[in-house]
């Protein structure tokens, strides 16, 4: 886990390494709509349905997250290296310019 700027959340958040992400993805996919055994629960609130995942994220990172979709995009491998100009991570490993400050990479 590493704390980085998230361009979607507009703040520094704990980003998951691949092992941590795989644990979150397993919990996420087990509770996603249409997963086996969820027919009766599909109308339940997202927070309630994904509570095991959100609790595990809090245990790993110390941050209480309420949106399971946010946890899924807090994955280190989705982001690029830090911008040489502003230090915020590039949006993708392939980015040709920084979305935060516009500097070329």
PDB file of N, CA and C in Angstrom:
ATOM      1  N   UNK A   1       0.828  -1.165   0.000  1.00  0.00           N
ATOM      2  CA  UNK A   1       0.000   0.000   0.000  1.00  0.00           C
ATOM      3  C   UNK A   1       0.882   1.239   0.000  1.00  0.00           C
ATOM      4  N   UNK A   2       0.448   2.228  -0.766  1.00  0.00           N
ATOM      5  CA  UNK A   2       1.180   3.484  -0.877  1.00  0.00           C
ATOM      6  C   UNK A   2       0.158   4.605  -1.038  1.00  0.00           C
ATOM      7  N   UNK A   3       0.367   5.705  -0.366  1.00  0.00           N
ATOM      8  CA  UNK A   3      -0.551   6.840  -0.473  1.00  0.00           C
ATOM      9  C   UNK A   3      -0.139   7.685  -1.672  1.00  0.00           C
ATOM     10  N   UNK A   4      -1.101   7.905  -2.578  1.00  0.00           N
ATOM     11  CA  UNK A   4      -0.891   8.703  -3.793  1.00  0.00           C
ATOM     12  C   UNK A   4      -2.105   9.589  -4.043  1.00  0.00           C
ATOM     13  N   UNK A   5      -1.907  10.597  -4.883  1.00  0.00           N
ATOM     14  CA  UNK A   5      -2.988  11.455  -5.331  1.00  0.00           C
ATOM     15  C   UNK A   5      -3.891  10.664  -6.285  1.00  0.00           C
ATOM     16  N   UNK A   6      -5.192  10.699  -6.043  1.00  0.00           N
ATOM     17  CA  UNK A   6      -6.169  10.074  -6.936  1.00  0.00           C
ATOM     18  C   UNK A   6      -6.865  11.187  -7.706  1.00  0.00           C
ATOM     19  N   UNK A   7      -6.737  11.182  -9.012  1.00  0.00           N
ATOM     20  CA  UNK A   7      -7.339  12.236  -9.820  1.00  0.00           C
ATOM     21  C   UNK A   7      -8.861  12.153  -9.819  1.00  0.00           C
ATOM     22  N   UNK A   8      -9.435  10.981  -9.576  1.00  0.00           N
ATOM     23  CA  UNK A   8     -10.892  10.865  -9.506  1.00  0.00           C
ATOM     24  C   UNK A   8     -11.425  11.437  -8.190  1.00  0.00           C
ATOM     25  N   UNK A   9     -10.755  11.110  -7.102  1.00  0.00           N
ATOM     26  CA  UNK A   9     -11.191  11.545  -5.763  1.00  0.00           C
ATOM     27  C   UNK A   9     -10.688  12.942  -5.410  1.00  0.00           C
ATOM     28  N   UNK A  10      -9.692  13.429  -6.145  1.00  0.00           N
ATOM     29  CA  UNK A  10      -9.092  14.742  -5.912  1.00  0.00           C
ATOM     30  C   UNK A  10      -8.482  14.866  -4.511  1.00  0.00           C
ATOM     31  N   UNK A  11      -7.825  13.788  -4.060  1.00  0.00           N
ATOM     32  CA  UNK A  11      -7.134  13.808  -2.773  1.00  0.00           C
ATOM     33  C   UNK A  11      -6.164  12.630  -2.697  1.00  0.00           C
ATOM     34  N   UNK A  12      -5.277  12.693  -1.703  1.00  0.00           N
ATOM     35  CA  UNK A  12      -4.368  11.580  -1.461  1.00  0.00           C
ATOM     36  C   UNK A  12      -5.133  10.436  -0.812  1.00  0.00           C
ATOM     37  N   UNK A  13      -4.958   9.234  -1.355  1.00  0.00           N
ATOM     38  CA  UNK A  13      -5.632   8.048  -0.821  1.00  0.00           C
ATOM     39  C   UNK A  13      -4.676   6.866  -0.821  1.00  0.00           C
ATOM     40  N   UNK A  14      -4.938   5.857   0.015  1.00  0.00           N
ATOM     41  CA  UNK A  14      -4.121   4.642  -0.014  1.00  0.00           C
ATOM     42  C   UNK A  14      -4.387   3.856  -1.301  1.00  0.00           C
ATOM     43  N   UNK A  15      -3.334   3.579  -2.041  1.00  0.00           N
ATOM     44  CA  UNK A  15      -3.432   2.786  -3.264  1.00  0.00           C
ATOM     45  C   UNK A  15      -2.946   1.377  -2.967  1.00  0.00           C
ATOM     46  N   UNK A  16      -3.626   0.405  -3.517  1.00  0.00           N
ATOM     47  CA  UNK A  16      -3.342  -1.003  -3.248  1.00  0.00           C
ATOM     48  C   UNK A  16      -2.307  -1.569  -4.206  1.00  0.00           C
ATOM     49  N   UNK A  17      -1.388  -2.371  -3.667  1.00  0.00           N
ATOM     50  CA  UNK A  17      -0.473  -3.095  -4.550  1.00  0.00           C
ATOM     51  C   UNK A  17      -1.247  -4.279  -5.147  1.00  0.00           C
ATOM     52  N   UNK A  18      -0.614  -5.050  -5.996  1.00  0.00           N
ATOM     53  CA  UNK A  18      -1.330  -6.115  -6.709  1.00  0.00           C
ATOM     54  C   UNK A  18      -1.885  -7.198  -5.787  1.00  0.00           C
ATOM     55  N   UNK A  19      -1.133  -7.605  -4.771  1.00  0.00           N
ATOM     56  CA  UNK A  19      -1.636  -8.630  -3.850  1.00  0.00           C
ATOM     57  C   UNK A  19      -2.851  -8.118  -3.081  1.00  0.00           C
ATOM     58  N   UNK A  20      -2.760  -6.891  -2.583  1.00  0.00           N
ATOM     59  CA  UNK A  20      -3.887  -6.303  -1.850  1.00  0.00           C
ATOM     60  C   UNK A  20      -5.090  -6.125  -2.764  1.00  0.00           C
ATOM     61  N   UNK A  21      -4.826  -5.689  -4.007  1.00  0.00           N
ATOM     62  CA  UNK A  21      -5.917  -5.494  -4.948  1.00  0.00           C
ATOM     63  C   UNK A  21      -6.629  -6.807  -5.260  1.00  0.00           C
ATOM     64  N   UNK A  22      -5.883  -7.882  -5.429  1.00  0.00           N
ATOM     65  CA  UNK A  22      -6.506  -9.175  -5.735  1.00  0.00           C
ATOM     66  C   UNK A  22      -7.446  -9.608  -4.618  1.00  0.00           C
ATOM     67  N   UNK A  23      -7.070  -9.358  -3.372  1.00  0.00           N
ATOM     68  CA  UNK A  23      -7.954  -9.673  -2.245  1.00  0.00           C
ATOM     69  C   UNK A  23      -9.227  -8.828  -2.317  1.00  0.00           C
ATOM     70  N   UNK A  24      -9.092  -7.546  -2.648  1.00  0.00           N
ATOM     71  CA  UNK A  24     -10.262  -6.662  -2.774  1.00  0.00           C
ATOM     72  C   UNK A  24     -11.135  -7.091  -3.952  1.00  0.00           C
ATOM     73  N   UNK A  25     -10.495  -7.447  -5.071  1.00  0.00           N
ATOM     74  CA  UNK A  25     -11.239  -7.835  -6.273  1.00  0.00           C
ATOM     75  C   UNK A  25     -12.064  -9.099  -6.018  1.00  0.00           C
ATOM     76  N   UNK A  26     -11.475 -10.029  -5.258  1.00  0.00           N
ATOM     77  CA  UNK A  26     -12.218 -11.258  -4.930  1.00  0.00           C
ATOM     78  C   UNK A  26     -13.477 -10.893  -4.144  1.00  0.00           C
ATOM     79  N   UNK A  27     -13.338 -10.051  -3.139  1.00  0.00           N
ATOM     80  CA  UNK A  27     -14.498  -9.638  -2.332  1.00  0.00           C
ATOM     81  C   UNK A  27     -15.492  -8.835  -3.165  1.00  0.00           C
ATOM     82  N   UNK A  28     -14.989  -8.001  -4.055  1.00  0.00           N
ATOM     83  CA  UNK A  28     -15.857  -7.194  -4.920  1.00  0.00           C
ATOM     84  C   UNK A  28     -16.669  -8.076  -5.865  1.00  0.00           C
ATOM     85  N   UNK A  29     -15.987  -8.994  -6.538  1.00  0.00           N
ATOM     86  CA  UNK A  29     -16.673  -9.818  -7.539  1.00  0.00           C
ATOM     87  C   UNK A  29     -17.651 -10.809  -6.904  1.00  0.00           C
ATOM     88  N   UNK A  30     -17.405 -11.222  -5.678  1.00  0.00           N
ATOM     89  CA  UNK A  30     -18.351 -12.091  -4.976  1.00  0.00           C
ATOM     90  C   UNK A  30     -19.669 -11.385  -4.693  1.00  0.00           C
ATOM     91  N   UNK A  31     -19.629 -10.072  -4.534  1.00  0.00           N
ATOM     92  CA  UNK A  31     -20.810  -9.309  -4.125  1.00  0.00           C
ATOM     93  C   UNK A  31     -21.422  -8.492  -5.258  1.00  0.00           C
ATOM     94  N   UNK A  32     -20.824  -8.537  -6.433  1.00  0.00           N
ATOM     95  CA  UNK A  32     -21.329  -7.754  -7.562  1.00  0.00           C
ATOM     96  C   UNK A  32     -22.698  -8.261  -7.996  1.00  0.00           C
ATOM     97  N   UNK A  33     -23.549  -7.364  -8.516  1.00  0.00           N
ATOM     98  CA  UNK A  33     -24.864  -7.806  -9.000  1.00  0.00           C
ATOM     99  C   UNK A  33     -24.720  -8.922 -10.018  1.00  0.00           C
ATOM    100  N   UNK A  34     -25.547  -9.934  -9.879  1.00  0.00           N
ATOM    101  CA  UNK A  34     -25.514 -11.068 -10.783  1.00  0.00           C
ATOM    102  C   UNK A  34     -24.624 -12.202 -10.312  1.00  0.00           C
ATOM    103  N   UNK A  35     -23.827 -11.974  -9.279  1.00  0.00           N
ATOM    104  CA  UNK A  35     -22.989 -13.057  -8.752  1.00  0.00           C
ATOM    105  C   UNK A  35     -23.888 -14.131  -8.150  1.00  0.00           C
ATOM    106  N   UNK A  36     -23.419 -15.356  -8.108  1.00  0.00           N
ATOM    107  CA  UNK A  36     -24.210 -16.465  -7.573  1.00  0.00           C
ATOM    108  C   UNK A  36     -24.742 -16.154  -6.186  1.00  0.00           C
ATOM    109  N   UNK A  37     -26.011 -16.411  -5.976  1.00  0.00           N
ATOM    110  CA  UNK A  37     -26.610 -16.263  -4.655  1.00  0.00           C
ATOM    111  C   UNK A  37     -27.012 -14.854  -4.283  1.00  0.00           C
ATOM    112  N   UNK A  38     -26.870 -13.908  -5.192  1.00  0.00           N
ATOM    113  CA  UNK A  38     -27.200 -12.530  -4.838  1.00  0.00           C
ATOM    114  C   UNK A  38     -28.565 -12.080  -5.360  1.00  0.00           C
ATOM    115  N   UNK A  39     -29.321 -12.974  -5.903  1.00  0.00           N
ATOM    116  CA  UNK A  39     -30.609 -12.575  -6.475  1.00  0.00           C
ATOM    117  C   UNK A  39     -31.499 -11.844  -5.465  1.00  0.00           C
ATOM    118  N   UNK A  40     -31.542 -12.304  -4.216  1.00  0.00           N
ATOM    119  CA  UNK A  40     -32.395 -11.651  -3.226  1.00  0.00           C
ATOM    120  C   UNK A  40     -31.786 -10.342  -2.742  1.00  0.00           C
ATOM    121  N   UNK A  41     -30.465 -10.193  -2.843  1.00  0.00           N
ATOM    122  CA  UNK A  41     -29.785  -9.027  -2.292  1.00  0.00           C
ATOM    123  C   UNK A  41     -29.533  -7.925  -3.319  1.00  0.00           C
ATOM    124  N   UNK A  42     -29.865  -8.133  -4.584  1.00  0.00           N
ATOM    125  CA  UNK A  42     -29.489  -7.186  -5.618  1.00  0.00           C
ATOM    126  C   UNK A  42     -30.039  -5.789  -5.384  1.00  0.00           C
ATOM    127  N   UNK A  43     -31.124  -5.658  -4.639  1.00  0.00           N
ATOM    128  CA  UNK A  43     -31.674  -4.338  -4.372  1.00  0.00           C
ATOM    129  C   UNK A  43     -31.154  -3.738  -3.069  1.00  0.00           C
ATOM    130  N   UNK A  44     -30.247  -4.419  -2.394  1.00  0.00           N
ATOM    131  CA  UNK A  44     -29.705  -3.890  -1.149  1.00  0.00           C
ATOM    132  C   UNK A  44     -28.762  -2.727  -1.460  1.00  0.00           C
ATOM    133  N   UNK A  45     -28.608  -1.791  -0.518  1.00  0.00           N
ATOM    134  CA  UNK A  45     -27.702  -0.658  -0.743  1.00  0.00           C
ATOM    135  C   UNK A  45     -26.275  -1.142  -0.991  1.00  0.00           C
ATOM    136  N   UNK A  46     -25.551  -0.400  -1.834  1.00  0.00           N
ATOM    137  CA  UNK A  46     -24.181  -0.789  -2.171  1.00  0.00           C
ATOM    138  C   UNK A  46     -23.315  -0.975  -0.937  1.00  0.00           C
ATOM    139  N   UNK A  47     -23.381  -0.041  -0.007  1.00  0.00           N
ATOM    140  CA  UNK A  47     -22.522  -0.124   1.175  1.00  0.00           C
ATOM    141  C   UNK A  47     -22.788  -1.413   1.935  1.00  0.00           C
ATOM    142  N   UNK A  48     -24.051  -1.775   2.065  1.00  0.00           N
ATOM    143  CA  UNK A  48     -24.408  -2.999   2.800  1.00  0.00           C
ATOM    144  C   UNK A  48     -23.921  -4.239   2.062  1.00  0.00           C
ATOM    145  N   UNK A  49     -24.124  -4.263   0.767  1.00  0.00           N
ATOM    146  CA  UNK A  49     -23.745  -5.433  -0.026  1.00  0.00           C
ATOM    147  C   UNK A  49     -22.232  -5.637  -0.045  1.00  0.00           C
ATOM    148  N   UNK A  50     -21.478  -4.543  -0.093  1.00  0.00           N
ATOM    149  CA  UNK A  50     -20.027  -4.628  -0.195  1.00  0.00           C
ATOM    150  C   UNK A  50     -19.321  -4.402   1.138  1.00  0.00           C
ATOM    151  N   UNK A  51     -20.042  -4.519   2.233  1.00  0.00           N
ATOM    152  CA  UNK A  51     -19.471  -4.279   3.550  1.00  0.00           C
ATOM    153  C   UNK A  51     -18.217  -5.119   3.827  1.00  0.00           C
ATOM    154  N   UNK A  52     -18.171  -6.414   3.494  1.00  0.00           N
ATOM    155  CA  UNK A  52     -16.935  -7.177   3.736  1.00  0.00           C
ATOM    156  C   UNK A  52     -15.725  -6.575   3.018  1.00  0.00           C
ATOM    157  N   UNK A  53     -15.927  -6.118   1.800  1.00  0.00           N
ATOM    158  CA  UNK A  53     -14.839  -5.499   1.043  1.00  0.00           C
ATOM    159  C   UNK A  53     -14.418  -4.179   1.677  1.00  0.00           C
ATOM    160  N   UNK A  54     -15.375  -3.346   2.036  1.00  0.00           N
ATOM    161  CA  UNK A  54     -15.070  -2.046   2.629  1.00  0.00           C
ATOM    162  C   UNK A  54     -14.382  -2.193   3.984  1.00  0.00           C
ATOM    163  N   UNK A  55     -14.784  -3.188   4.745  1.00  0.00           N
ATOM    164  CA  UNK A  55     -14.136  -3.439   6.038  1.00  0.00           C
ATOM    165  C   UNK A  55     -12.696  -3.909   5.844  1.00  0.00           C
ATOM    166  N   UNK A  56     -12.460  -4.742   4.839  1.00  0.00           N
ATOM    167  CA  UNK A  56     -11.103  -5.222   4.566  1.00  0.00           C
ATOM    168  C   UNK A  56     -10.220  -4.072   4.078  1.00  0.00           C
ATOM    169  N   UNK A  57     -10.767  -3.191   3.260  1.00  0.00           N
ATOM    170  CA  UNK A  57     -10.015  -2.022   2.795  1.00  0.00           C
ATOM    171  C   UNK A  57      -9.612  -1.151   3.990  1.00  0.00           C
ATOM    172  N   UNK A  58     -10.541  -0.952   4.918  1.00  0.00           N
ATOM    173  CA  UNK A  58     -10.228  -0.155   6.110  1.00  0.00           C
ATOM    174  C   UNK A  58      -9.161  -0.845   6.959  1.00  0.00           C
ATOM    175  N   UNK A  59      -9.253  -2.156   7.086  1.00  0.00           N
ATOM    176  CA  UNK A  59      -8.256  -2.895   7.865  1.00  0.00           C
ATOM    177  C   UNK A  59      -6.867  -2.761   7.235  1.00  0.00           C
ATOM    178  N   UNK A  60      -6.798  -2.863   5.918  1.00  0.00           N
ATOM    179  CA  UNK A  60      -5.509  -2.783   5.217  1.00  0.00           C
ATOM    180  C   UNK A  60      -4.922  -1.380   5.200  1.00  0.00           C
ATOM    181  N   UNK A  61      -5.781  -0.372   5.027  1.00  0.00           N
ATOM    182  CA  UNK A  61      -5.295   0.985   4.766  1.00  0.00           C
ATOM    183  C   UNK A  61      -5.502   1.961   5.923  1.00  0.00           C
ATOM    184  N   UNK A  62      -6.449   1.668   6.811  1.00  0.00           N
ATOM    185  CA  UNK A  62      -6.786   2.606   7.875  1.00  0.00           C
ATOM    186  C   UNK A  62      -7.768   3.667   7.429  1.00  0.00           C
ATOM    187  N   UNK A  63      -8.185   3.636   6.151  1.00  0.00           N
ATOM    188  CA  UNK A  63      -9.117   4.628   5.615  1.00  0.00           C
ATOM    189  C   UNK A  63     -10.492   3.999   5.450  1.00  0.00           C
ATOM    190  N   UNK A  64     -11.497   4.664   5.990  1.00  0.00           N
ATOM    191  CA  UNK A  64     -12.873   4.197   5.845  1.00  0.00           C
ATOM    192  C   UNK A  64     -13.423   4.710   4.519  1.00  0.00           C
ATOM    193  N   UNK A  65     -13.657   3.817   3.590  1.00  0.00           N
ATOM    194  CA  UNK A  65     -14.220   4.159   2.279  1.00  0.00           C
ATOM    195  C   UNK A  65     -15.666   3.701   2.241  1.00  0.00           C
ATOM    196  N   UNK A  66     -16.532   4.467   1.614  1.00  0.00           N
ATOM    197  CA  UNK A  66     -17.946   4.098   1.532  1.00  0.00           C
ATOM    198  C   UNK A  66     -18.365   3.670   0.131  1.00  0.00           C
ATOM    199  N   UNK A  67     -17.501   3.885  -0.854  1.00  0.00           N
ATOM    200  CA  UNK A  67     -17.840   3.561  -2.235  1.00  0.00           C
ATOM    201  C   UNK A  67     -16.973   2.405  -2.722  1.00  0.00           C
ATOM    202  N   UNK A  68     -17.572   1.236  -2.975  1.00  0.00           N
ATOM    203  CA  UNK A  68     -16.775   0.092  -3.433  1.00  0.00           C
ATOM    204  C   UNK A  68     -16.099   0.343  -4.778  1.00  0.00           C
ATOM    205  N   UNK A  69     -16.699   1.158  -5.636  1.00  0.00           N
ATOM    206  CA  UNK A  69     -16.085   1.456  -6.930  1.00  0.00           C
ATOM    207  C   UNK A  69     -14.807   2.269  -6.762  1.00  0.00           C
ATOM    208  N   UNK A  70     -14.743   3.097  -5.742  1.00  0.00           N
ATOM    209  CA  UNK A  70     -13.522   3.854  -5.466  1.00  0.00           C
ATOM    210  C   UNK A  70     -12.390   2.908  -5.086  1.00  0.00           C
ATOM    211  N   UNK A  71     -12.695   1.897  -4.297  1.00  0.00           N
ATOM    212  CA  UNK A  71     -11.670   0.929  -3.893  1.00  0.00           C
ATOM    213  C   UNK A  71     -11.083   0.249  -5.132  1.00  0.00           C
ATOM    214  N   UNK A  72     -11.914  -0.073  -6.092  1.00  0.00           N
ATOM    215  CA  UNK A  72     -11.452  -0.764  -7.296  1.00  0.00           C
ATOM    216  C   UNK A  72     -10.497   0.095  -8.113  1.00  0.00           C
ATOM    217  N   UNK A  73     -10.664   1.417  -8.101  1.00  0.00           N
ATOM    218  CA  UNK A  73      -9.722   2.242  -8.880  1.00  0.00           C
ATOM    219  C   UNK A  73      -8.548   2.757  -8.043  1.00  0.00           C
ATOM    220  N   UNK A  74      -8.455   2.337  -6.800  1.00  0.00           N
ATOM    221  CA  UNK A  74      -7.284   2.684  -5.977  1.00  0.00           C
ATOM    222  C   UNK A  74      -6.259   1.552  -6.065  1.00  0.00           C
ATOM    223  N   UNK A  75      -5.779   1.354  -7.268  1.00  0.00           N
ATOM    224  CA  UNK A  75      -4.829   0.280  -7.595  1.00  0.00           C
ATOM    225  C   UNK A  75      -3.556   0.908  -8.165  1.00  0.00           C
ATOM    226  N   UNK A  76      -2.440   0.671  -7.520  1.00  0.00           N
ATOM    227  CA  UNK A  76      -1.176   1.289  -7.934  1.00  0.00           C
ATOM    228  C   UNK A  76      -0.859   1.092  -9.411  1.00  0.00           C
ATOM    229  N   UNK A  77      -1.094  -0.084  -9.933  1.00  0.00           N
ATOM    230  CA  UNK A  77      -0.695  -0.381 -11.309  1.00  0.00           C
ATOM    231  C   UNK A  77      -1.490   0.394 -12.357  1.00  0.00           C
ATOM    232  N   UNK A  78      -2.596   1.013 -11.971  1.00  0.00           N
ATOM    233  CA  UNK A  78      -3.372   1.819 -12.917  1.00  0.00           C
ATOM    234  C   UNK A  78      -2.728   3.176 -13.173  1.00  0.00           C
ATOM    235  N   UNK A  79      -1.885   3.624 -12.262  1.00  0.00           N
ATOM    236  CA  UNK A  79      -1.303   4.962 -12.330  1.00  0.00           C
ATOM    237  C   UNK A  79       0.122   4.908 -12.862  1.00  0.00           C
ATOM    238  N   UNK A  80       0.563   6.030 -13.411  1.00  0.00           N
ATOM    239  CA  UNK A  80       1.913   6.133 -13.921  1.00  0.00           C
ATOM    240  C   UNK A  80       2.871   6.670 -12.876  1.00  0.00           C
ATOM    241  N   UNK A  81       4.091   6.960 -13.301  1.00  0.00           N
ATOM    242  CA  UNK A  81       5.089   7.511 -12.384  1.00  0.00           C
ATOM    243  C   UNK A  81       4.721   8.943 -11.987  1.00  0.00           C
ATOM    244  N   UNK A  82       5.387   9.497 -11.001  1.00  0.00           N
ATOM    245  CA  UNK A  82       5.110  10.882 -10.620  1.00  0.00           C
ATOM    246  C   UNK A  82       5.520  11.852 -11.729  1.00  0.00           C
ATOM    247  N   UNK A  83       4.769  12.908 -11.880  1.00  0.00           N
ATOM    248  CA  UNK A  83       5.087  13.965 -12.837  1.00  0.00           C
ATOM    249  C   UNK A  83       6.369  14.654 -12.376  1.00  0.00           C
ATOM    250  N   UNK A  84       7.261  14.927 -13.307  1.00  0.00           N
ATOM    251  CA  UNK A  84       8.508  15.610 -12.978  1.00  0.00           C
ATOM    252  C   UNK A  84       8.272  17.052 -12.550  1.00  0.00           C
ATOM    253  N   UNK A  85       7.159  17.639 -12.994  1.00  0.00           N
ATOM    254  CA  UNK A  85       6.884  19.043 -12.677  1.00  0.00           C
ATOM    255  C   UNK A  85       6.128  19.221 -11.363  1.00  0.00           C
ATOM    256  N   UNK A  86       5.054  18.454 -11.161  1.00  0.00           N
ATOM    257  CA  UNK A  86       4.204  18.689  -9.980  1.00  0.00           C
ATOM    258  C   UNK A  86       4.251  17.563  -8.954  1.00  0.00           C
ATOM    259  N   UNK A  87       4.752  16.383  -9.337  1.00  0.00           N
ATOM    260  CA  UNK A  87       4.874  15.269  -8.407  1.00  0.00           C
ATOM    261  C   UNK A  87       3.648  14.383  -8.294  1.00  0.00           C
ATOM    262  N   UNK A  88       2.521  14.791  -8.887  1.00  0.00           N
ATOM    263  CA  UNK A  88       1.332  13.936  -8.837  1.00  0.00           C
ATOM    264  C   UNK A  88       1.494  12.797  -9.827  1.00  0.00           C
ATOM    265  N   UNK A  89       0.896  11.637  -9.513  1.00  0.00           N
ATOM    266  CA  UNK A  89       1.066  10.509 -10.444  1.00  0.00           C
ATOM    267  C   UNK A  89       0.347  10.772 -11.765  1.00  0.00           C
ATOM    268  N   UNK A  90       0.952  10.298 -12.837  1.00  0.00           N
ATOM    269  CA  UNK A  90       0.290  10.374 -14.133  1.00  0.00           C
ATOM    270  C   UNK A  90      -0.933   9.458 -14.106  1.00  0.00           C
ATOM    271  N   UNK A  91      -1.943   9.782 -14.888  1.00  0.00           N
ATOM    272  CA  UNK A  91      -3.196   9.013 -14.849  1.00  0.00           C
ATOM    273  C   UNK A  91      -3.027   7.565 -15.283  1.00  0.00           C
ATOM    274  N   UNK A  92      -2.095   7.319 -16.166  1.00  0.00           N
ATOM    275  CA  UNK A  92      -1.825   5.955 -16.620  1.00  0.00           C
ATOM    276  C   UNK A  92      -0.319   5.784 -16.800  1.00  0.00           C
ATOM    277  N   UNK A  93       0.154   4.548 -16.845  1.00  0.00           N
ATOM    278  CA  UNK A  93       1.577   4.335 -17.118  1.00  0.00           C
ATOM    279  C   UNK A  93       1.990   4.822 -18.520  1.00  0.00           C
ATOM    280  N   UNK A  94       1.038   4.941 -19.444  1.00  0.00           N
ATOM    281  CA  UNK A  94       1.333   5.354 -20.813  1.00  0.00           C
ATOM    282  C   UNK A  94       1.123   6.852 -21.060  1.00  0.00           C
ATOM    283  N   UNK A  95       0.753   7.621 -20.051  1.00  0.00           N
ATOM    284  CA  UNK A  95       0.424   9.040 -20.234  1.00  0.00           C
ATOM    285  C   UNK A  95       1.583   9.802 -20.861  1.00  0.00           C
ATOM    286  N   UNK A  96       1.253  10.707 -21.759  1.00  0.00           N
ATOM    287  CA  UNK A  96       2.256  11.522 -22.444  1.00  0.00           C
ATOM    288  C   UNK A  96       2.337  12.930 -21.865  1.00  0.00           C
ATOM    289  N   UNK A  97       1.363  13.268 -21.021  1.00  0.00           N
ATOM    290  CA  UNK A  97       1.403  14.532 -20.314  1.00  0.00           C
ATOM    291  C   UNK A  97       0.666  14.383 -18.983  1.00  0.00           C
ATOM    292  N   UNK A  98       0.945  15.286 -18.070  1.00  0.00           N
ATOM    293  CA  UNK A  98       0.312  15.242 -16.746  1.00  0.00           C
ATOM    294  C   UNK A  98      -1.051  15.897 -16.825  1.00  0.00           C
ATOM    295  N   UNK A  99      -2.087  15.190 -16.406  1.00  0.00           N
ATOM    296  CA  UNK A  99      -3.439  15.741 -16.408  1.00  0.00           C
ATOM    297  C   UNK A  99      -3.601  16.816 -15.340  1.00  0.00           C
ATOM    298  N   UNK A 100      -2.793  16.774 -14.281  1.00  0.00           N
ATOM    299  CA  UNK A 100      -2.920  17.744 -13.199  1.00  0.00           C
ATOM    300  C   UNK A 100      -2.329  19.109 -13.572  1.00  0.00           C
ATOM    301  N   UNK A 101      -1.143  19.110 -14.197  1.00  0.00           N
ATOM    302  CA  UNK A 101      -0.489  20.394 -14.485  1.00  0.00           C
ATOM    303  C   UNK A 101      -0.230  20.642 -15.971  1.00  0.00           C
ATOM    304  N   UNK A 102      -0.437  19.609 -16.803  1.00  0.00           N
ATOM    305  CA  UNK A 102      -0.263  19.759 -18.238  1.00  0.00           C
ATOM    306  C   UNK A 102       1.156  19.573 -18.743  1.00  0.00           C
ATOM    307  N   UNK A 103       2.103  19.313 -17.864  1.00  0.00           N
ATOM    308  CA  UNK A 103       3.497  19.153 -18.286  1.00  0.00           C
ATOM    309  C   UNK A 103       3.667  17.888 -19.133  1.00  0.00           C
ATOM    310  N   UNK A 104       4.498  17.975 -20.180  1.00  0.00           N
ATOM    311  CA  UNK A 104       4.780  16.758 -20.953  1.00  0.00           C
ATOM    312  C   UNK A 104       5.655  15.813 -20.137  1.00  0.00           C
ATOM    313  N   UNK A 105       5.562  14.519 -20.459  1.00  0.00           N
ATOM    314  CA  UNK A 105       6.371  13.542 -19.728  1.00  0.00           C
ATOM    315  C   UNK A 105       7.653  13.246 -20.473  1.00  0.00           C
TER     316      UNK A 105
END
